[in-house]
PDB file of C-alpha atoms and ligand atoms in Angstrom:
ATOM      1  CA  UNK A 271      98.193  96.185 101.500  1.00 90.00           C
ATOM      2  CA  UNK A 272      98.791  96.078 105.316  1.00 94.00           C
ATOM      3  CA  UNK A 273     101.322  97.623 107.152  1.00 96.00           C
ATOM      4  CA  UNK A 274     101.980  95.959 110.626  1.00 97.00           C
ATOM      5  CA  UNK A 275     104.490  97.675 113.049  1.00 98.00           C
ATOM      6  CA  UNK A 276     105.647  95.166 116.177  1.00 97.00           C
ATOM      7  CA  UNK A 277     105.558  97.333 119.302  1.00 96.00           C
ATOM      8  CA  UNK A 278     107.962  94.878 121.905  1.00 96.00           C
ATOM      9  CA  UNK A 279     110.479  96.693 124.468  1.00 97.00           C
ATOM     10  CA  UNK A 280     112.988  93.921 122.887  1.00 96.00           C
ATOM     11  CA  UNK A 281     112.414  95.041 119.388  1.00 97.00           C
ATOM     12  CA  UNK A 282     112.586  99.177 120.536  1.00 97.00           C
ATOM     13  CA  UNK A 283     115.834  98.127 122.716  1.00 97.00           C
ATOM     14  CA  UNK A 284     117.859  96.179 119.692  1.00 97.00           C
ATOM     15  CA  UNK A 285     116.357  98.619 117.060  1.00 98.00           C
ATOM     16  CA  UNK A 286     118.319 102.053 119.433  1.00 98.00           C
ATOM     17  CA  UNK A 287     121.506  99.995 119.216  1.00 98.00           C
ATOM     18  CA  UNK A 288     120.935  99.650 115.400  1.00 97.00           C
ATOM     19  CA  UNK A 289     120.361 103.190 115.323  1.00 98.00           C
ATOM     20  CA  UNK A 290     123.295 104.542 116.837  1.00 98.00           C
ATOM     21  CA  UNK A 291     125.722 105.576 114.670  1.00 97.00           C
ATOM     22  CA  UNK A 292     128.719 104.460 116.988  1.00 98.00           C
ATOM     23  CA  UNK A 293     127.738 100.858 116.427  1.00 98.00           C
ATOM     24  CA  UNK A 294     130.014  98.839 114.610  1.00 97.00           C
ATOM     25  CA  UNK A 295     129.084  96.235 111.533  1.00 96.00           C
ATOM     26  CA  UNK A 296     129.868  93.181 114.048  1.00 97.00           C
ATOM     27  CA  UNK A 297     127.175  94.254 116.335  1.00 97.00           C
ATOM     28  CA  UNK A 298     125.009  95.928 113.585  1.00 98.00           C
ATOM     29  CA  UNK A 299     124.625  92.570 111.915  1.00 97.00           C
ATOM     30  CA  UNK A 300     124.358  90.474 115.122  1.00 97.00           C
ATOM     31  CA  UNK A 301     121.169  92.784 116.244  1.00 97.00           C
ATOM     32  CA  UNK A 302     120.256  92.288 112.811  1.00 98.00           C
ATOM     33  CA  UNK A 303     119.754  89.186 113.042  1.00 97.00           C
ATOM     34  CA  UNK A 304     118.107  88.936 116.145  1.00 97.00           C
ATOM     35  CA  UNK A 305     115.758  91.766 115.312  1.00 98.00           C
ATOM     36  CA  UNK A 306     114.576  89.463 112.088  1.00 98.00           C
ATOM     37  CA  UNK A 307     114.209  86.595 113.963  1.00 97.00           C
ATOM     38  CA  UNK A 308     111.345  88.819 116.301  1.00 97.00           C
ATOM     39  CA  UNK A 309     110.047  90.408 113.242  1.00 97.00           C
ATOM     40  CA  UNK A 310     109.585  87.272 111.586  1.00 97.00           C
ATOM     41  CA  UNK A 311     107.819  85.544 114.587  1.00 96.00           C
ATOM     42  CA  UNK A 312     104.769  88.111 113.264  1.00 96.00           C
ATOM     43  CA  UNK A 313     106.261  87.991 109.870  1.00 97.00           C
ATOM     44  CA  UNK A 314     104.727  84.007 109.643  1.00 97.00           C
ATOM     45  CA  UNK A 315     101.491  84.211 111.763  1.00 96.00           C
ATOM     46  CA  UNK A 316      99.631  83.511 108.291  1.00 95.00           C
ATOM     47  CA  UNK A 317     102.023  81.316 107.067  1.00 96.00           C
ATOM     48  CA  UNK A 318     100.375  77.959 105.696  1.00 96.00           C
ATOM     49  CA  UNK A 319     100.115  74.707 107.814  1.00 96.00           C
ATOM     50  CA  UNK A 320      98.311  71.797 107.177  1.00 96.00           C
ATOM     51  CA  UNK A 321      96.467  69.735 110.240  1.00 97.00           C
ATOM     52  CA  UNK A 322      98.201  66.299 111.529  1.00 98.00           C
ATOM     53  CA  UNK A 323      97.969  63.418 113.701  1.00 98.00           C
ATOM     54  CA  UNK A 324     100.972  62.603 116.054  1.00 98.00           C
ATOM     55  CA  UNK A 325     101.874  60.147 118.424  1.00 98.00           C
ATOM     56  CA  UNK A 326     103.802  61.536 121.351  1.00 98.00           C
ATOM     57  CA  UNK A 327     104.600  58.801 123.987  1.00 98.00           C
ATOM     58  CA  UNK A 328     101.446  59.241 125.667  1.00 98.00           C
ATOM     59  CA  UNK A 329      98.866  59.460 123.222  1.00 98.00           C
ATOM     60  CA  UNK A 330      97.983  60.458 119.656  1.00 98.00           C
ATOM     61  CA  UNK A 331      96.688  64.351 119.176  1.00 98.00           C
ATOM     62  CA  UNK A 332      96.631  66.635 116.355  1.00 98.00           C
ATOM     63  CA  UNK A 333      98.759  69.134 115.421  1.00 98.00           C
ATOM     64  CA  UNK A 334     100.220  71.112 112.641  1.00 97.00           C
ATOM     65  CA  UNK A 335     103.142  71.021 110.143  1.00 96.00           C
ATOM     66  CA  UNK A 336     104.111  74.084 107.870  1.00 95.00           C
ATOM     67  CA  UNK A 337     102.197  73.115 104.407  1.00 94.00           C
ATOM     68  CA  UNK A 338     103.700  72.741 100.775  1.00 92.00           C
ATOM     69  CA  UNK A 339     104.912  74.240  98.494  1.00 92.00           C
ATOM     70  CA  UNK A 340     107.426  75.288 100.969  1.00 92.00           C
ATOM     71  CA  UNK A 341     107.648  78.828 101.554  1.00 96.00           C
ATOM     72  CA  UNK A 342     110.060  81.167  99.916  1.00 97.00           C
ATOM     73  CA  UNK A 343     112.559  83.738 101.167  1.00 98.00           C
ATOM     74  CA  UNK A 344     113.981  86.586  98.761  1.00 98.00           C
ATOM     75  CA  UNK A 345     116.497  88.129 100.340  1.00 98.00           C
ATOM     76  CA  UNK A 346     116.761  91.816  97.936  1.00 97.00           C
ATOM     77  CA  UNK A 347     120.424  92.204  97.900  1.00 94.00           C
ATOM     78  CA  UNK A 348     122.816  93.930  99.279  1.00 90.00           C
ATOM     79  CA  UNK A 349     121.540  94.298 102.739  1.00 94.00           C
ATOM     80  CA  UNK A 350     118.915  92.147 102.528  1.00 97.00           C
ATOM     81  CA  UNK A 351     121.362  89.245 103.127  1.00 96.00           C
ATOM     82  CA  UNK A 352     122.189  90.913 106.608  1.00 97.00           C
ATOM     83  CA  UNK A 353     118.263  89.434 106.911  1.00 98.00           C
ATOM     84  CA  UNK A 354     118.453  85.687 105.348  1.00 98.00           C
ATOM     85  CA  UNK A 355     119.835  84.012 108.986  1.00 97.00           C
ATOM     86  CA  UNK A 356     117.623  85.531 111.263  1.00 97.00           C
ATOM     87  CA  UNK A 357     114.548  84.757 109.187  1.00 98.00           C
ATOM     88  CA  UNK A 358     115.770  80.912 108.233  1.00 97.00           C
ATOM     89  CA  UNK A 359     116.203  80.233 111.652  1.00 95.00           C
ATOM     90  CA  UNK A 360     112.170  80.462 112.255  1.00 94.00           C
ATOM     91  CA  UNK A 361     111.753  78.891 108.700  1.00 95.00           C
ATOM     92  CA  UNK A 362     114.654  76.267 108.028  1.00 94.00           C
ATOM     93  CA  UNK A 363     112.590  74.692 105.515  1.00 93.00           C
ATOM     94  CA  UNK A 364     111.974  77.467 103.549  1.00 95.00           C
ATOM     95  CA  UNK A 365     113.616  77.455 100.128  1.00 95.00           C
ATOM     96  CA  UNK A 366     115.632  80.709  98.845  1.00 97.00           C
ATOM     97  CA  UNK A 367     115.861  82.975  96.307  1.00 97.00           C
ATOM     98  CA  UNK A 368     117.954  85.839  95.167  1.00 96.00           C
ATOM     99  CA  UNK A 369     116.566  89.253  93.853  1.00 96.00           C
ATOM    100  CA  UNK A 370     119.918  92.048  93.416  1.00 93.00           C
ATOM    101  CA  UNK A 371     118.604  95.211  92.888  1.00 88.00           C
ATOM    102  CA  UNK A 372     120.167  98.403  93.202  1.00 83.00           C
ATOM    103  CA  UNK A 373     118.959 101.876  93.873  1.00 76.00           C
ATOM    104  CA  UNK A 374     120.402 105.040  91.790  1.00 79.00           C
ATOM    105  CA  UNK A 375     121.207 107.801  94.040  1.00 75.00           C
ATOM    106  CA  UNK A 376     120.520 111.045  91.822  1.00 80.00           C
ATOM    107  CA  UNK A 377     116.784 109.395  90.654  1.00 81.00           C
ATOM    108  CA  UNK A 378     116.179 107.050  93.227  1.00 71.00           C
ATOM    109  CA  UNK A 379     114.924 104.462  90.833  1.00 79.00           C
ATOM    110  CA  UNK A 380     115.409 100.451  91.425  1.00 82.00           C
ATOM    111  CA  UNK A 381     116.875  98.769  88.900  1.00 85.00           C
ATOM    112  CA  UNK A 382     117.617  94.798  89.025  1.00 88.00           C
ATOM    113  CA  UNK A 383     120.722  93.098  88.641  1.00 90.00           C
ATOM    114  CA  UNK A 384     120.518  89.918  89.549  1.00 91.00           C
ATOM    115  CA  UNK A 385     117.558  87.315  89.412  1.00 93.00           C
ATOM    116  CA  UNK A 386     118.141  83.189  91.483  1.00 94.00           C
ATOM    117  CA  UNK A 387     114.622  82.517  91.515  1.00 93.00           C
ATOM    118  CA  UNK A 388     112.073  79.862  90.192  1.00 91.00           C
ATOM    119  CA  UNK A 389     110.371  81.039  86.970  1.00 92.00           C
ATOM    120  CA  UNK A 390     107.277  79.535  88.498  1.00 94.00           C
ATOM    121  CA  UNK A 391     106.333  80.249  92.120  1.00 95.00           C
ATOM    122  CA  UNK A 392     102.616  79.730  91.606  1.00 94.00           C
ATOM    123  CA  UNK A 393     100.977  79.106  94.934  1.00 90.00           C
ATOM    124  CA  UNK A 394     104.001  79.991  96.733  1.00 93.00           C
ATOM    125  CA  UNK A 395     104.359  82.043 100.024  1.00 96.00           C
ATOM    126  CA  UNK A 396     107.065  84.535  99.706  1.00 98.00           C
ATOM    127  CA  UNK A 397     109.271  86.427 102.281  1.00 98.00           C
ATOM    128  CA  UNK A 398     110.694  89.098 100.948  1.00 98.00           C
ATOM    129  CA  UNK A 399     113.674  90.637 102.895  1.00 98.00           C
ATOM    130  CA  UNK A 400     114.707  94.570 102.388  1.00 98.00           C
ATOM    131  CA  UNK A 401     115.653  96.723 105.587  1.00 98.00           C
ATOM    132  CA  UNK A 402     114.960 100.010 104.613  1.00 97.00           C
ATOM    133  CA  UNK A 403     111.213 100.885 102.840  1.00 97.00           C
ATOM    134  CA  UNK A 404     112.665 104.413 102.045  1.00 96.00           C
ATOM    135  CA  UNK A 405     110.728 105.011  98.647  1.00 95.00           C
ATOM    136  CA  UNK A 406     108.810 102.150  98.423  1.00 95.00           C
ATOM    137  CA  UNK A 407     110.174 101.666  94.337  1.00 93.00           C
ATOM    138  CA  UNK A 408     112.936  99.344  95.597  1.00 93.00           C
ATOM    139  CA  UNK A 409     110.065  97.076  97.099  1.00 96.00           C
ATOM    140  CA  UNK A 410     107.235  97.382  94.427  1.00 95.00           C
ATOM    141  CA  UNK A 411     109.470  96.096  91.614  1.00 94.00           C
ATOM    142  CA  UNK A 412     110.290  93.330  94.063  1.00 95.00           C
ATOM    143  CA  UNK A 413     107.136  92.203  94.458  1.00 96.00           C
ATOM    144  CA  UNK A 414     105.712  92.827  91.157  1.00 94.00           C
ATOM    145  CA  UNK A 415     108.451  90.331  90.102  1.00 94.00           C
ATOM    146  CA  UNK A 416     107.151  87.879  92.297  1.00 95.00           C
ATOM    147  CA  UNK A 417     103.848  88.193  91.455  1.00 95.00           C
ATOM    148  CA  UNK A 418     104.288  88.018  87.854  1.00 94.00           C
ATOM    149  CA  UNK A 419     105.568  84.827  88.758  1.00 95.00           C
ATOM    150  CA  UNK A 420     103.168  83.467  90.319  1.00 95.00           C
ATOM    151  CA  UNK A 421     103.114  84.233  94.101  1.00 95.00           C
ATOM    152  CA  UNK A 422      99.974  84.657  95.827  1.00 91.00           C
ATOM    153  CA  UNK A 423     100.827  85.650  99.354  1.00 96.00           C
ATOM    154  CA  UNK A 424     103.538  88.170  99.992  1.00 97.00           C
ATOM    155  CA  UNK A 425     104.818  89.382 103.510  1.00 98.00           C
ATOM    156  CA  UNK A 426     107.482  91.968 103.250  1.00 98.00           C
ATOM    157  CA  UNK A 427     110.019  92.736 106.189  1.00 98.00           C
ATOM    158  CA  UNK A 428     111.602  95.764 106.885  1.00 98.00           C
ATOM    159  CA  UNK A 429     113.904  97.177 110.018  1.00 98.00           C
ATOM    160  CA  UNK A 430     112.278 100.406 109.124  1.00 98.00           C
ATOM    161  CA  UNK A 431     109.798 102.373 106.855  1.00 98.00           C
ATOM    162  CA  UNK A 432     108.918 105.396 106.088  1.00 98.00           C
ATOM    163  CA  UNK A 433     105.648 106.842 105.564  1.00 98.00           C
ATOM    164  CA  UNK A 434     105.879 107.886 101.856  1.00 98.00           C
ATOM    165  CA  UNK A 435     107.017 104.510 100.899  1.00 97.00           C
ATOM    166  CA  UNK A 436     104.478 102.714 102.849  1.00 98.00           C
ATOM    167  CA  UNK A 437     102.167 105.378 100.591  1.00 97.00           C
ATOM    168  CA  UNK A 438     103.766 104.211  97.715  1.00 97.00           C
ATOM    169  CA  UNK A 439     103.194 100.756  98.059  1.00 97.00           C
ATOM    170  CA  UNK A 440      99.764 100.849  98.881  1.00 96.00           C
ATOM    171  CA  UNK A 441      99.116 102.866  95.662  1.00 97.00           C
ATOM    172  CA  UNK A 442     100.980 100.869  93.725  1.00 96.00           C
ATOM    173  CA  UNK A 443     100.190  97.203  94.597  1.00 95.00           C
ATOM    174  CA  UNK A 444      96.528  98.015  96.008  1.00 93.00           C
ATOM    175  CA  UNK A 445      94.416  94.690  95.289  1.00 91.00           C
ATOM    176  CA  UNK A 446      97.627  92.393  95.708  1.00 92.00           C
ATOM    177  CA  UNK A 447      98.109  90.199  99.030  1.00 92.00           C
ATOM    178  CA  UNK A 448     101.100  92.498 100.131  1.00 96.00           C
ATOM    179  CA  UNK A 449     101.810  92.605 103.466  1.00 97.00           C
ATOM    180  CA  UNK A 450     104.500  94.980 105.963  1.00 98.00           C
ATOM    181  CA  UNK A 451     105.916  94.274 108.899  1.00 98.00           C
ATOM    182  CA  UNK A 452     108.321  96.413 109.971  1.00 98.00           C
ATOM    183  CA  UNK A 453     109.843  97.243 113.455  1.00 98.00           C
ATOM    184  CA  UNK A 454     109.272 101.215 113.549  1.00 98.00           C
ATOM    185  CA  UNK A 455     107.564 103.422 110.770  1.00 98.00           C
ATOM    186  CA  UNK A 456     109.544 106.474 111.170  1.00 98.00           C
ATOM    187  CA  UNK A 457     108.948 110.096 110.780  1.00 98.00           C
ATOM    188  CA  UNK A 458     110.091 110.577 107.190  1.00 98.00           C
ATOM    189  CA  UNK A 459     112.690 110.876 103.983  1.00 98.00           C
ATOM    190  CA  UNK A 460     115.324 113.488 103.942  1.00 97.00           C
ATOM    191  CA  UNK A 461     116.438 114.653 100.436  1.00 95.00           C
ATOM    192  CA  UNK A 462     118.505 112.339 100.022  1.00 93.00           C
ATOM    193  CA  UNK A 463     116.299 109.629 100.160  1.00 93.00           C
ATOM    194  CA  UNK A 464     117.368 108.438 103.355  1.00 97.00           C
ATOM    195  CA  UNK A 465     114.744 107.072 106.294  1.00 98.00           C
ATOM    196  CA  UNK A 466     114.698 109.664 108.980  1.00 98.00           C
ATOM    197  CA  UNK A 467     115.894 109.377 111.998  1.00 98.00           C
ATOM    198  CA  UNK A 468     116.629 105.753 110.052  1.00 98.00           C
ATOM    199  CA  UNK A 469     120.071 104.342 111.014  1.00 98.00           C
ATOM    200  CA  UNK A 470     121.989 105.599 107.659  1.00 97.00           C
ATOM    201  CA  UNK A 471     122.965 103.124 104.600  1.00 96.00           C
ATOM    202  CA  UNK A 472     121.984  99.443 106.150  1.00 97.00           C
ATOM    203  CA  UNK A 473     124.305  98.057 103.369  1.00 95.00           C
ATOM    204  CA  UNK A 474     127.358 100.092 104.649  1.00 96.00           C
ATOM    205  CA  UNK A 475     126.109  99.643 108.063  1.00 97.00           C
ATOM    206  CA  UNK A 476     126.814  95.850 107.388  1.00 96.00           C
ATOM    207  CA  UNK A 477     128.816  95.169 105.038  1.00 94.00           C
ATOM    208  CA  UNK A 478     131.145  98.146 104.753  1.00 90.00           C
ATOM    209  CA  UNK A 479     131.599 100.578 101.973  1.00 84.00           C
ATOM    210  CA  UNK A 480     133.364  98.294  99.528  1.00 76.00           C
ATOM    211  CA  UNK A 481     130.265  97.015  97.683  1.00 72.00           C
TER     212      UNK A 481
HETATM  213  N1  URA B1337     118.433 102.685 102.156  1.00 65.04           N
HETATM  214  C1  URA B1337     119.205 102.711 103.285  1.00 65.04           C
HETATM  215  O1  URA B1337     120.100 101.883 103.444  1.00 65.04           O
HETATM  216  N2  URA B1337     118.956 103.667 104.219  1.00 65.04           N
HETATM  217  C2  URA B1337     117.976 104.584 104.074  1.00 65.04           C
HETATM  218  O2  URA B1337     117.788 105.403 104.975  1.00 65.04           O
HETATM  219  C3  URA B1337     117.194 104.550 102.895  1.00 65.04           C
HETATM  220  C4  URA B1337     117.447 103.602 101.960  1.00 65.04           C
END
């Protein structure tokens, strides 16, 4: 697995305003979605293209257009949907699925809850959208889901990580084509589970408290 972490001033500047705790969900989800749309810039630097001719009014040339299957893009509910905009915008053609999983507080386990995918992705590139790599388990039954059906190439983005889920995920999906990108690997988990210095719940963050 590979862990990529985008070092931009832009990325550092929206990523303090996500931080703070005195911004509100408005703002928290517009810097959201701008912060995806950066991360996913790197997010797709692999992503599949094919080579084509075109005729521009001057002359033909080659070029490229993205390649199919189209690419897919799992936003993991709840706050992974806070994700889905900024990342379509780069990839409109993408097609997307749904994974719902939720994490138990006391354990910390991942369990899911809701599944809008094809059976079959064989071949398929897959974006996978989660803010927060806390403990990594959230992630690695994400992506062993995909994989079991049938994805080949998976790039995972994150706001933030933390080091022992980035551990966790290289132990447990070592010899798959995993992928991180993620705009700051922070210092650590509290006992809680929560990312610190993080930004706090990303769902509440969003959405609220009412889901
Ligand atoms: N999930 C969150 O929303 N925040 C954390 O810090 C960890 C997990």
């Amino acid at each position: 697995m590979r862990t990529h972490v985008i070092d931009h001033p832009l990325v550092a500047h929206k990523l303090t305003t996500l931080r703070d705790e005195r911004t509100d969900s408005p703002t928290f989800r517009r810097l959201t979605d701008e912060l995806v749309t950066l991360l996913a810039y790197e997010a797709t630097r692999e992503v599949r293209i094919d080579r084509v001719r075109v005729a521009t009014p001057v002359t033909e040339t080659e070029g490229v257009r993205l390649s199919h299957p189209r690419p897919l893009v799992v936003p993991i509910l709840r706050a992974g949907l806070g994700m889905l905009d900024g990342m379509t915008r780069l990839l409109p053609t993408a097609e997307v699925g749904f994974l719902g999983m939720i994490r138990d507080e006391e354990t910390l386990t991942a369990s899911t809850y809701a599944t809008r995918m094809p059976d079959d992705i064989s071949g398929r590139q897959v974006y996978v959208l989660d803010p927060m790599l806390a403990t990594g388990g959230t992630l690695v039954a994400a992506i062993r889901e995909l994989i079991s059906r049938g994805a080949d190439d998976v790039t995972a983005l994150c706001l933030l990580a933390a080091p022992e889920g980035v551990t966790v995920m290289e132990r447990e999906l070592a010899g798959t084509p995993v992928r991180v990108v993620t705009a700051s690997l922070d210092e650590g988990l509290n006992e809680s589970g929560y990312i610190v210095p993080g930004l706090g719940d990303a769902g509440d963050r969003m959405y609220g408290t009412a889901g």
